[in-house]
Amino acid sequence: MTTFLARPGATHTGTNNLPEGPAGYGFTAAVAERFADHPLPGGTGAGRVIRVDRNLVLVAAHHTILHLPYPSTGELPATGDWVWLGTNTAGEPAITGILPRHSELSRKRAFESSSESQVLGANMDIVGVVVPVDRPLTHNRLERTLVAAWDSGATPLVIITKADLADLADDVVGKVILQAAGVAVVTTSAEQGDGLDELLGHLPPGGTLVLLGPSGAGKSTLINALVGVDVQETGAVRAGDGKGKHTTTSRELVPLPGGAVLMDTPGVRGFGLFDADGGMADMFGDVEELFGQCRFSDCAHGREPGCAVQAAIADGTLEDRRWASYLKLQREIAALARRHDSAARRAYAREWHQKISAGGKSQRAAERDNHEAAEQQRTRRGGKGRGGASGGGRPAR
């Protein structure tokens, strides 16, 4: 299998050679041009990955749906990938190439010791961060998800669900607008059909929207309302803790009337960031702008005089909670980078050693210095006594 690399300035083979593809899954003229810009010998058609199962890949092709084996070589496909279709050495239908992704949503894998990323979806235009009004708003979770959304290359959109709970909605909407830092916010009620047209208005023609949110957030109910039929199973939310059952068990594309596409994802309990420096700049741009206003260029934003960050916290311009969240996310990204990059680990070790040296000597070094000083003092005292006895002074009478 061939995995294409982006080729700036590549030229396509002409409109007469544009492949046919699955119009119901976001295949537009612009996507056809991308296939033409990345031709593949032996490629017979364009397809899009609907779902990646344990043993097979479900792919939408022109007028048909195919169950194909995993590619034997190269990068593994992800839900939303555009792929070249052809045949393998046995003459069987196969995925023969994956087009470069114009966006990719990734997170750190669930187990904490890993530094690897997990691709949740590819080629999305909008990342919808679903926030239900029937549970407390978790600020750090919202911020870290928005950071990942910005970093994906797609456009983030906050989607508030269950807004028919009017006694709670206004308070949640107000908090989210403040927290989302300029990201558009849409309020919806799948039960009453409110906000659905506004939500679809954020999608370009043939665009793809991925929904992210915790289990029980109302993603599947929202999808059913947007599609117009029950295509996703829904489950009740537990009254005790507000958590829902994972009714969605895999990432899957769902076509919408009009050519747009939805990508549902299982409820995400945690969203570990992976190499999200660009997303941090987008989400916390107001915070990072303060750095340039500090008196010292190497300000650590602690107790240094003239620190713009601490001044903003003191006058209420910057929430202390938001600053703490920024620091926490930066530490997480830096820790992942150290696990992933041996050079970064060495740089961190050098930085830590310098901090220890600047802060003072170690206890062992201090004890050694104290011992040597005591020995030198005893030697000086002993030397004076021996000098008097050996005739260094006047002779005794």
mmCIF file of C-alpha atoms in Angstrom:
data_model
loop_
_atom_site.group_PDB
_atom_site.id
_atom_site.type_symbol
_atom_site.label_atom_id
_atom_site.label_comp_id
_atom_site.label_asym_id
_atom_site.label_seq_id
_atom_site.Cartn_x
_atom_site.Cartn_y
_atom_site.Cartn_z
ATOM 1 C CA MET A 1 0.000 0.000 0.000
ATOM 2 C CA THR A 2 1.138 3.529 -0.733
ATOM 3 C CA THR A 3 0.829 6.277 1.869
ATOM 4 C CA PHE A 4 1.110 9.634 0.143
ATOM 5 C CA LEU A 5 3.033 12.556 1.516
ATOM 6 C CA ALA A 6 1.840 16.104 0.965
ATOM 7 C CA ARG A 7 3.351 17.575 -2.173
ATOM 8 C CA PRO A 8 3.096 21.370 -2.234
ATOM 9 C CA GLY A 9 2.426 22.639 -5.707
ATOM 10 C CA ALA A 10 1.567 19.210 -7.120
ATOM 11 C CA THR A 11 -0.357 19.270 -10.371
ATOM 12 C CA HIS A 12 -3.311 17.048 -11.123
ATOM 13 C CA THR A 13 -3.872 15.069 -14.278
ATOM 14 C CA GLY A 14 -6.837 17.105 -15.508
ATOM 15 C CA THR A 15 -10.580 17.065 -14.994
ATOM 16 C CA ASN A 16 -11.050 14.217 -17.438
ATOM 17 C CA ASN A 17 -9.131 11.901 -15.122
ATOM 18 C CA LEU A 18 -10.936 12.783 -11.888
ATOM 19 C CA PRO A 19 -12.111 9.598 -10.147
ATOM 20 C CA GLU A 20 -15.662 8.890 -9.070
ATOM 21 C CA GLY A 21 -16.368 8.602 -5.357
ATOM 22 C CA PRO A 22 -19.046 8.311 -2.675
ATOM 23 C CA ALA A 23 -21.066 11.542 -2.915
ATOM 24 C CA GLY A 24 -23.065 10.590 0.182
ATOM 25 C CA TYR A 25 -19.900 10.585 2.300
ATOM 26 C CA GLY A 26 -18.548 14.030 1.460
ATOM 27 C CA PHE A 27 -17.024 13.373 -1.964
ATOM 28 C CA THR A 28 -17.025 16.770 -3.670
ATOM 29 C CA ALA A 29 -15.252 18.316 -6.642
ATOM 30 C CA ALA A 30 -12.568 19.614 -4.261
ATOM 31 C CA VAL A 31 -11.952 16.092 -2.939
ATOM 32 C CA ALA A 32 -11.767 14.751 -6.515
ATOM 33 C CA GLU A 33 -9.080 17.356 -7.223
ATOM 34 C CA ARG A 34 -7.091 16.064 -4.246
ATOM 35 C CA PHE A 35 -7.172 12.563 -5.722
ATOM 36 C CA ALA A 36 -6.026 13.961 -9.057
ATOM 37 C CA ASP A 37 -3.184 15.778 -7.292
ATOM 38 C CA HIS A 38 -2.013 12.458 -5.806
ATOM 39 C CA PRO A 39 -2.400 9.904 -8.613
ATOM 40 C CA LEU A 40 -1.623 6.270 -7.954
ATOM 41 C CA PRO A 41 -0.802 3.743 -10.696
ATOM 42 C CA GLY A 42 -3.420 1.033 -10.561
ATOM 43 C CA GLY A 43 -5.847 3.119 -8.537
ATOM 44 C CA THR A 44 -9.323 2.412 -9.900
ATOM 45 C CA GLY A 45 -11.531 4.584 -7.718
ATOM 46 C CA ALA A 46 -11.910 6.798 -4.673
ATOM 47 C CA GLY A 47 -13.257 5.649 -1.348
ATOM 48 C CA ARG A 48 -13.734 6.894 2.189
ATOM 49 C CA VAL A 49 -13.264 4.928 5.397
ATOM 50 C CA ILE A 50 -16.599 4.715 7.209
ATOM 51 C CA ARG A 51 -15.404 2.602 10.124
ATOM 52 C CA VAL A 52 -12.352 0.638 11.202
ATOM 53 C CA ASP A 53 -13.294 -2.708 12.735
ATOM 54 C CA ARG A 54 -11.053 -5.241 14.412
ATOM 55 C CA ASN A 55 -10.359 -7.252 11.264
ATOM 56 C CA LEU A 56 -11.838 -5.286 8.358
ATOM 57 C CA VAL A 57 -12.195 -1.712 7.137
ATOM 58 C CA LEU A 58 -15.627 -0.526 6.028
ATOM 59 C CA VAL A 59 -15.184 1.728 2.971
ATOM 60 C CA ALA A 60 -17.702 3.745 0.981
ATOM 61 C CA ALA A 61 -16.993 3.599 -2.755
ATOM 62 C CA HIS A 62 -18.938 4.913 -5.732
ATOM 63 C CA HIS A 63 -22.438 3.409 -5.356
ATOM 64 C CA THR A 64 -21.297 0.605 -3.024
ATOM 65 C CA ILE A 65 -19.985 -0.253 0.448
ATOM 66 C CA LEU A 66 -16.965 -2.559 0.741
ATOM 67 C CA HIS A 67 -15.522 -4.623 3.593
ATOM 68 C CA LEU A 68 -11.780 -4.648 2.893
ATOM 69 C CA PRO A 69 -8.802 -6.127 4.740
ATOM 70 C CA TYR A 70 -6.289 -3.924 6.511
ATOM 71 C CA PRO A 71 -3.490 -2.755 4.191
ATOM 72 C CA SER A 72 -0.509 -5.074 4.495
ATOM 73 C CA THR A 73 2.026 -2.218 4.504
ATOM 74 C CA GLY A 74 2.174 1.467 5.288
ATOM 75 C CA GLU A 75 0.061 3.619 7.551
ATOM 76 C CA LEU A 76 -3.174 2.208 8.940
ATOM 77 C CA PRO A 77 -6.361 3.955 7.829
ATOM 78 C CA ALA A 78 -8.554 5.900 10.241
ATOM 79 C CA THR A 79 -12.235 6.770 10.137
ATOM 80 C CA GLY A 80 -12.689 9.601 7.650
ATOM 81 C CA ASP A 81 -9.630 8.836 5.511
ATOM 82 C CA TRP A 82 -9.847 9.221 1.744
ATOM 83 C CA VAL A 83 -8.312 6.168 0.081
ATOM 84 C CA TRP A 84 -7.396 4.933 -3.361
ATOM 85 C CA LEU A 85 -9.094 1.637 -4.206
ATOM 86 C CA GLY A 86 -7.604 -1.020 -6.417
ATOM 87 C CA THR A 87 -6.637 -4.679 -6.234
ATOM 88 C CA ASN A 88 -3.973 -6.608 -4.366
ATOM 89 C CA THR A 89 -1.577 -9.189 -5.812
ATOM 90 C CA ALA A 90 -4.348 -11.796 -5.678
ATOM 91 C CA GLY A 91 -6.650 -9.604 -7.756
ATOM 92 C CA GLU A 92 -8.971 -8.913 -4.801
ATOM 93 C CA PRO A 93 -10.401 -5.454 -3.971
ATOM 94 C CA ALA A 94 -8.065 -3.587 -1.618
ATOM 95 C CA ILE A 95 -7.011 -0.234 -0.226
ATOM 96 C CA THR A 96 -3.934 0.734 -2.217
ATOM 97 C CA GLY A 97 -3.190 4.238 -0.917
ATOM 98 C CA ILE A 98 -4.215 6.831 1.678
ATOM 99 C CA LEU A 99 -4.417 10.496 0.731
ATOM 100 C CA PRO A 100 -2.749 13.141 2.941
ATOM 101 C CA ARG A 101 -5.124 14.298 5.669
ATOM 102 C CA HIS A 102 -6.158 17.937 5.714
ATOM 103 C CA SER A 103 -7.057 17.526 9.405
ATOM 104 C CA GLU A 104 -6.443 14.883 12.036
ATOM 105 C CA LEU A 105 -7.871 14.616 15.542
ATOM 106 C CA SER A 106 -5.501 12.769 17.882
ATOM 107 C CA ARG A 107 -5.140 12.149 21.565
ATOM 108 C CA LYS A 108 -2.636 10.419 23.811
ATOM 109 C CA ARG A 109 -3.444 6.756 24.207
ATOM 110 C CA ALA A 110 -5.434 5.868 27.289
ATOM 111 C CA PHE A 111 -2.641 4.204 29.276
ATOM 112 C CA GLU A 112 -0.596 6.863 31.049
ATOM 113 C CA SER A 113 2.888 5.498 30.358
ATOM 114 C CA SER A 114 2.463 5.709 26.587
ATOM 115 C CA SER A 115 3.667 8.631 24.500
ATOM 116 C CA GLU A 116 1.913 7.412 21.360
ATOM 117 C CA SER A 117 -1.013 9.221 19.743
ATOM 118 C CA GLN A 118 -4.336 7.659 18.834
ATOM 119 C CA VAL A 119 -6.034 8.990 15.703
ATOM 120 C CA LEU A 120 -9.725 9.513 16.469
ATOM 121 C CA GLY A 121 -10.708 10.797 13.061
ATOM 122 C CA ALA A 122 -9.414 12.293 9.817
ATOM 123 C CA ASN A 123 -10.500 14.951 7.321
ATOM 124 C CA MET A 124 -13.004 16.718 9.553
ATOM 125 C CA ASP A 125 -14.050 20.301 8.868
ATOM 126 C CA ILE A 126 -15.713 20.966 12.222
ATOM 127 C CA VAL A 127 -14.914 19.450 15.640
ATOM 128 C CA GLY A 128 -18.082 19.713 17.720
ATOM 129 C CA VAL A 129 -17.337 19.656 21.452
ATOM 130 C CA VAL A 130 -20.580 18.477 23.038
ATOM 131 C CA VAL A 131 -21.449 19.991 26.431
ATOM 132 C CA PRO A 132 -24.674 18.771 28.113
ATOM 133 C CA VAL A 133 -26.441 21.134 30.487
ATOM 134 C CA ASP A 134 -27.569 18.418 32.893
ATOM 135 C CA ARG A 135 -24.192 17.985 34.619
ATOM 136 C CA PRO A 136 -21.579 20.296 36.129
ATOM 137 C CA LEU A 137 -19.287 22.013 33.628
ATOM 138 C CA THR A 138 -15.728 20.700 33.893
ATOM 139 C CA HIS A 139 -13.590 23.656 32.832
ATOM 140 C CA ASN A 140 -10.306 21.779 32.414
ATOM 141 C CA ARG A 141 -11.956 19.080 30.310
ATOM 142 C CA LEU A 142 -13.535 21.670 28.024
ATOM 143 C CA GLU A 143 -10.247 23.525 27.612
ATOM 144 C CA ARG A 144 -8.154 20.457 26.857
ATOM 145 C CA THR A 145 -10.703 19.217 24.310
ATOM 146 C CA LEU A 146 -10.750 22.617 22.601
ATOM 147 C CA VAL A 147 -6.939 22.636 22.515
ATOM 148 C CA ALA A 148 -7.001 19.284 20.698
ATOM 149 C CA ALA A 149 -9.745 20.542 18.375
ATOM 150 C CA TRP A 150 -7.714 23.610 17.371
ATOM 151 C CA ASP A 151 -4.606 21.486 16.912
ATOM 152 C CA SER A 152 -6.418 19.069 14.579
ATOM 153 C CA GLY A 153 -6.537 21.611 11.752
ATOM 154 C CA ALA A 154 -10.343 21.693 11.811
ATOM 155 C CA THR A 155 -12.559 24.441 13.268
ATOM 156 C CA PRO A 156 -13.830 23.927 16.834
ATOM 157 C CA LEU A 157 -17.510 24.433 17.653
ATOM 158 C CA VAL A 158 -19.094 24.061 21.094
ATOM 159 C CA ILE A 159 -22.473 22.318 20.912
ATOM 160 C CA ILE A 160 -24.626 22.613 24.027
ATOM 161 C CA THR A 161 -27.168 19.794 24.235
ATOM 162 C CA LYS A 162 -30.354 19.229 26.254
ATOM 163 C CA ALA A 163 -31.131 22.954 26.254
ATOM 164 C CA ASP A 164 -34.809 22.117 26.879
ATOM 165 C CA LEU A 165 -33.740 22.006 30.550
ATOM 166 C CA ALA A 166 -34.286 25.764 30.595
ATOM 167 C CA ASP A 167 -33.575 26.255 34.275
ATOM 168 C CA LEU A 168 -29.984 25.131 33.708
ATOM 169 C CA ALA A 169 -29.228 26.138 30.119
ATOM 170 C CA ASP A 170 -28.721 29.883 30.563
ATOM 171 C CA ASP A 171 -26.140 29.428 33.317
ATOM 172 C CA VAL A 172 -24.183 26.782 31.365
ATOM 173 C CA VAL A 173 -24.260 28.796 28.124
ATOM 174 C CA GLY A 174 -22.876 31.869 29.875
ATOM 175 C CA LYS A 175 -20.024 29.926 31.457
ATOM 176 C CA VAL A 176 -19.167 28.137 28.199
ATOM 177 C CA ILE A 177 -19.037 31.359 26.169
ATOM 178 C CA LEU A 178 -16.541 32.802 28.650
ATOM 179 C CA GLN A 179 -14.534 29.581 28.734
ATOM 180 C CA ALA A 180 -14.461 28.847 24.995
ATOM 181 C CA ALA A 181 -12.263 31.875 24.178
ATOM 182 C CA GLY A 182 -13.875 32.997 20.935
ATOM 183 C CA VAL A 183 -15.110 29.585 19.741
ATOM 184 C CA ALA A 184 -18.651 29.671 18.336
ATOM 185 C CA VAL A 185 -21.307 28.189 20.627
ATOM 186 C CA VAL A 186 -24.555 26.603 19.392
ATOM 187 C CA THR A 187 -27.377 25.718 21.783
ATOM 188 C CA THR A 188 -29.474 22.707 20.752
ATOM 189 C CA SER A 189 -32.369 20.613 21.950
ATOM 190 C CA ALA A 190 -32.660 17.376 20.016
ATOM 191 C CA GLU A 191 -35.978 16.639 21.717
ATOM 192 C CA GLN A 192 -37.561 19.862 20.439
ATOM 193 C CA GLY A 193 -35.501 20.295 17.265
ATOM 194 C CA ASP A 194 -34.056 23.616 18.396
ATOM 195 C CA GLY A 195 -30.695 24.835 17.061
ATOM 196 C CA LEU A 196 -30.290 22.093 14.441
ATOM 197 C CA ASP A 197 -30.404 24.408 11.427
ATOM 198 C CA GLU A 198 -27.911 26.751 13.086
ATOM 199 C CA LEU A 199 -25.613 23.795 13.739
ATOM 200 C CA LEU A 200 -25.778 22.592 10.121
ATOM 201 C CA GLY A 201 -25.106 26.144 8.976
ATOM 202 C CA HIS A 202 -21.556 25.847 10.320
ATOM 203 C CA LEU A 203 -20.803 22.978 7.921
ATOM 204 C CA PRO A 204 -19.502 23.674 4.410
ATOM 205 C CA PRO A 205 -21.169 21.774 1.507
ATOM 206 C CA GLY A 206 -20.169 18.127 1.842
ATOM 207 C CA GLY A 207 -18.347 18.926 5.087
ATOM 208 C CA THR A 208 -17.664 16.547 7.945
ATOM 209 C CA LEU A 209 -18.529 17.183 11.587
ATOM 210 C CA VAL A 210 -17.050 15.032 14.354
ATOM 211 C CA LEU A 211 -18.781 15.019 17.736
ATOM 212 C CA LEU A 212 -16.739 14.758 20.931
ATOM 213 C CA GLY A 213 -18.135 14.492 24.411
ATOM 214 C CA PRO A 214 -18.535 12.264 27.452
ATOM 215 C CA SER A 215 -20.902 9.301 27.496
ATOM 216 C CA GLY A 216 -24.485 10.375 28.041
ATOM 217 C CA ALA A 217 -23.861 13.837 26.581
ATOM 218 C CA GLY A 218 -26.580 13.380 23.983
ATOM 219 C CA LYS A 219 -24.396 12.835 20.900
ATOM 220 C CA SER A 220 -26.394 9.888 19.553
ATOM 221 C CA THR A 221 -29.715 11.647 20.204
ATOM 222 C CA LEU A 222 -28.391 14.697 18.359
ATOM 223 C CA ILE A 223 -27.299 12.561 15.403
ATOM 224 C CA ASN A 224 -30.730 10.935 15.191
ATOM 225 C CA ALA A 225 -32.332 14.385 15.160
ATOM 226 C CA LEU A 226 -29.997 15.634 12.425
ATOM 227 C CA VAL A 227 -30.432 12.533 10.238
ATOM 228 C CA GLY A 228 -34.186 12.441 10.768
ATOM 229 C CA VAL A 229 -34.331 8.735 11.680
ATOM 230 C CA ASP A 230 -32.981 6.644 14.532
ATOM 231 C CA VAL A 231 -29.617 5.542 13.202
ATOM 232 C CA GLN A 232 -27.901 5.493 16.610
ATOM 233 C CA GLU A 233 -28.932 3.646 19.748
ATOM 234 C CA THR A 234 -29.488 5.899 22.740
ATOM 235 C CA GLY A 235 -29.325 5.106 26.459
ATOM 236 C CA ALA A 236 -30.491 6.628 29.692
ATOM 237 C CA VAL A 237 -28.217 8.656 31.934
ATOM 238 C CA ARG A 238 -27.778 7.461 35.522
ATOM 239 C CA ALA A 239 -29.401 9.829 37.981
ATOM 240 C CA GLY A 240 -26.770 9.200 40.658
ATOM 241 C CA ASP A 241 -23.709 10.540 38.863
ATOM 242 C CA GLY A 242 -24.996 11.876 35.542
ATOM 243 C CA LYS A 243 -22.979 9.320 33.567
ATOM 244 C CA GLY A 244 -24.331 7.507 30.562
ATOM 245 C CA LYS A 245 -23.806 4.133 28.976
ATOM 246 C CA HIS A 246 -21.490 3.962 25.949
ATOM 247 C CA THR A 247 -24.174 3.377 23.308
ATOM 248 C CA THR A 248 -21.630 4.218 20.585
ATOM 249 C CA THR A 249 -18.790 1.707 20.565
ATOM 250 C CA SER A 250 -16.797 2.757 17.495
ATOM 251 C CA ARG A 251 -16.042 5.819 15.388
ATOM 252 C CA GLU A 252 -18.297 5.805 12.345
ATOM 253 C CA LEU A 253 -19.353 8.148 9.552
ATOM 254 C CA VAL A 254 -23.080 8.852 9.235
ATOM 255 C CA PRO A 255 -24.299 10.600 6.047
ATOM 256 C CA LEU A 256 -26.737 13.502 6.406
ATOM 257 C CA PRO A 257 -29.354 14.683 3.937
ATOM 258 C CA GLY A 258 -27.713 17.242 1.665
ATOM 259 C CA GLY A 259 -24.278 15.616 1.470
ATOM 260 C CA ALA A 260 -22.755 16.559 4.836
ATOM 261 C CA VAL A 261 -21.332 13.840 7.073
ATOM 262 C CA LEU A 262 -21.311 13.244 10.826
ATOM 263 C CA MET A 263 -18.670 11.270 12.688
ATOM 264 C CA ASP A 264 -19.827 9.868 16.005
ATOM 265 C CA THR A 265 -17.283 8.808 18.614
ATOM 266 C CA PRO A 266 -17.591 6.748 21.787
ATOM 267 C CA GLY A 267 -17.852 8.770 24.990
ATOM 268 C CA VAL A 268 -14.348 9.987 25.826
ATOM 269 C CA ARG A 269 -13.602 9.818 29.564
ATOM 270 C CA GLY A 270 -10.221 11.505 29.239
ATOM 271 C CA PHE A 271 -8.541 13.525 26.542
ATOM 272 C CA GLY A 272 -4.780 13.356 26.947
ATOM 273 C CA LEU A 273 -3.067 15.899 24.728
ATOM 274 C CA PHE A 274 -0.361 14.938 22.255
ATOM 275 C CA ASP A 275 1.964 17.485 20.645
ATOM 276 C CA ALA A 276 -0.666 20.237 20.806
ATOM 277 C CA ASP A 277 1.475 23.383 20.866
ATOM 278 C CA GLY A 278 -0.504 24.943 18.022
ATOM 279 C CA GLY A 279 -3.788 24.260 19.787
ATOM 280 C CA MET A 280 -2.444 25.788 22.994
ATOM 281 C CA ALA A 281 -1.618 29.011 21.142
ATOM 282 C CA ASP A 282 -5.145 29.155 19.708
ATOM 283 C CA MET A 283 -6.916 28.318 22.956
ATOM 284 C CA PHE A 284 -4.702 30.324 25.310
ATOM 285 C CA GLY A 285 -3.612 33.126 22.987
ATOM 286 C CA ASP A 286 -4.690 35.747 25.535
ATOM 287 C CA VAL A 287 -2.439 34.156 28.154
ATOM 288 C CA GLU A 288 0.596 33.867 25.889
ATOM 289 C CA GLU A 289 0.228 37.486 24.760
ATOM 290 C CA LEU A 290 0.921 38.509 28.364
ATOM 291 C CA PHE A 291 4.366 36.907 28.219
ATOM 292 C CA GLY A 292 5.621 39.610 25.895
ATOM 293 C CA GLN A 293 4.523 42.297 28.344
ATOM 294 C CA CYS A 294 6.662 41.065 31.243
ATOM 295 C CA ARG A 295 9.612 43.239 32.322
ATOM 296 C CA PHE A 296 12.098 40.394 31.811
ATOM 297 C CA SER A 297 12.219 38.267 28.675
ATOM 298 C CA ASP A 298 13.015 35.134 30.726
ATOM 299 C CA CYS A 299 10.271 35.773 33.287
ATOM 300 C CA ALA A 300 9.086 32.562 34.960
ATOM 301 C CA HIS A 301 5.755 34.252 35.798
ATOM 302 C CA GLY A 302 6.110 33.612 39.486
ATOM 303 C CA ARG A 303 7.438 36.262 41.881
ATOM 304 C CA GLU A 304 9.509 38.279 39.414
ATOM 305 C CA PRO A 305 8.920 42.055 39.504
ATOM 306 C CA GLY A 306 7.022 43.407 36.515
ATOM 307 C CA CYS A 307 5.353 40.072 35.644
ATOM 308 C CA ALA A 308 2.357 40.804 33.408
ATOM 309 C CA VAL A 309 0.774 37.425 34.158
ATOM 310 C CA GLN A 310 0.739 37.940 37.906
ATOM 311 C CA ALA A 311 -0.494 41.506 37.403
ATOM 312 C CA ALA A 312 -3.388 40.236 35.269
ATOM 313 C CA ILE A 313 -4.282 37.668 37.926
ATOM 314 C CA ALA A 314 -4.150 40.348 40.630
ATOM 315 C CA ASP A 315 -6.491 42.744 38.803
ATOM 316 C CA GLY A 316 -8.881 39.981 37.696
ATOM 317 C CA THR A 317 -8.092 40.201 33.976
ATOM 318 C CA LEU A 318 -6.821 36.607 34.063
ATOM 319 C CA GLU A 319 -8.557 33.965 36.142
ATOM 320 C CA ASP A 320 -6.216 32.160 38.496
ATOM 321 C CA ARG A 321 -8.002 28.930 37.533
ATOM 322 C CA ARG A 322 -7.330 29.555 33.823
ATOM 323 C CA TRP A 323 -3.643 30.199 34.498
ATOM 324 C CA ALA A 324 -3.432 26.999 36.548
ATOM 325 C CA SER A 325 -5.125 25.092 33.711
ATOM 326 C CA TYR A 326 -2.637 26.510 31.178
ATOM 327 C CA LEU A 327 0.314 25.410 33.338
ATOM 328 C CA LYS A 328 -1.171 21.942 33.835
ATOM 329 C CA LEU A 329 -1.701 21.379 30.120
ATOM 330 C CA GLN A 330 1.798 22.645 29.302
ATOM 331 C CA ARG A 331 3.306 20.242 31.845
ATOM 332 C CA GLU A 332 1.349 17.387 30.301
ATOM 333 C CA ILE A 333 2.525 18.202 26.775
ATOM 334 C CA ALA A 334 6.128 18.618 27.948
ATOM 335 C CA ALA A 335 6.024 15.277 29.786
ATOM 336 C CA LEU A 336 4.745 13.529 26.654
ATOM 337 C CA ALA A 337 7.476 15.161 24.592
ATOM 338 C CA ARG A 338 10.136 13.906 27.006
ATOM 339 C CA ARG A 339 8.817 10.355 26.821
ATOM 340 C CA HIS A 340 8.699 10.565 23.040
ATOM 341 C CA ASP A 341 12.010 12.343 22.423
ATOM 342 C CA SER A 342 15.310 11.305 24.004
ATOM 343 C CA ALA A 343 16.836 14.719 23.196
ATOM 344 C CA ALA A 344 14.007 16.421 25.083
ATOM 345 C CA ARG A 345 14.638 14.117 28.048
ATOM 346 C CA ARG A 346 18.319 15.095 28.097
ATOM 347 C CA ALA A 347 17.445 18.785 27.853
ATOM 348 C CA TYR A 348 15.019 18.414 30.729
ATOM 349 C CA ALA A 349 17.676 16.651 32.818
ATOM 350 C CA ARG A 350 20.140 19.475 32.139
ATOM 351 C CA GLU A 351 17.539 22.088 33.031
ATOM 352 C CA TRP A 352 16.677 20.265 36.250
ATOM 353 C CA HIS A 353 20.360 19.980 37.176
ATOM 354 C CA GLN A 354 20.819 23.696 36.594
ATOM 355 C CA LYS A 355 17.853 24.461 38.823
ATOM 356 C CA ILE A 356 19.305 22.312 41.583
ATOM 357 C CA SER A 357 22.709 23.980 41.215
ATOM 358 C CA ALA A 358 21.204 27.457 41.233
ATOM 359 C CA GLY A 359 19.070 26.674 44.253
ATOM 360 C CA GLY A 360 22.036 25.512 46.319
ATOM 361 C CA LYS A 361 24.313 22.530 46.744
ATOM 362 C CA SER A 362 23.012 19.123 47.570
ATOM 363 C CA GLN A 363 22.931 17.896 51.150
ATOM 364 C CA ARG A 364 25.843 15.539 50.523
ATOM 365 C CA ALA A 365 27.946 18.321 49.030
ATOM 366 C CA ALA A 366 27.127 20.596 51.960
ATOM 367 C CA GLU A 367 28.113 17.895 54.476
ATOM 368 C CA ARG A 368 31.362 17.291 52.595
ATOM 369 C CA ASP A 369 32.185 21.007 52.628
ATOM 370 C CA ASN A 370 31.431 21.238 56.353
ATOM 371 C CA HIS A 371 33.682 18.245 57.039
ATOM 372 C CA GLU A 372 36.563 19.695 54.996
ATOM 373 C CA ALA A 373 36.208 23.064 56.721
ATOM 374 C CA ALA A 374 36.359 21.397 60.136
ATOM 375 C CA GLU A 375 39.465 19.418 59.129
ATOM 376 C CA GLN A 376 41.189 22.579 57.925
ATOM 377 C CA GLN A 377 40.388 24.343 61.196
ATOM 378 C CA ARG A 378 41.772 21.475 63.272
ATOM 379 C CA THR A 379 44.913 21.428 61.128
ATOM 380 C CA ARG A 380 45.490 25.123 61.663
ATOM 381 C CA ARG A 381 45.103 24.760 65.434
ATOM 382 C CA GLY A 382 47.428 21.752 65.512
ATOM 383 C CA GLY A 383 50.054 23.532 63.373
ATOM 384 C CA LYS A 384 50.311 26.465 65.808
ATOM 385 C CA GLY A 385 50.887 24.156 68.785
ATOM 386 C CA ARG A 386 53.631 22.227 67.028
ATOM 387 C CA GLY A 387 55.357 25.443 65.934
ATOM 388 C CA GLY A 388 55.673 26.624 69.590
ATOM 389 C CA ALA A 389 57.111 23.320 70.780
ATOM 390 C CA SER A 390 59.644 22.928 68.009
ATOM 391 C CA GLY A 391 61.601 26.044 68.751
ATOM 392 C CA GLY A 392 59.885 28.294 66.288
ATOM 393 C CA GLY A 393 59.879 30.968 69.067
ATOM 394 C CA ARG A 394 62.514 32.341 71.466
ATOM 395 C CA PRO A 395 64.733 29.739 73.271
ATOM 396 C CA ALA A 396 63.677 28.893 76.793
ATOM 397 C CA ARG A 397 65.856 30.017 79.612
#
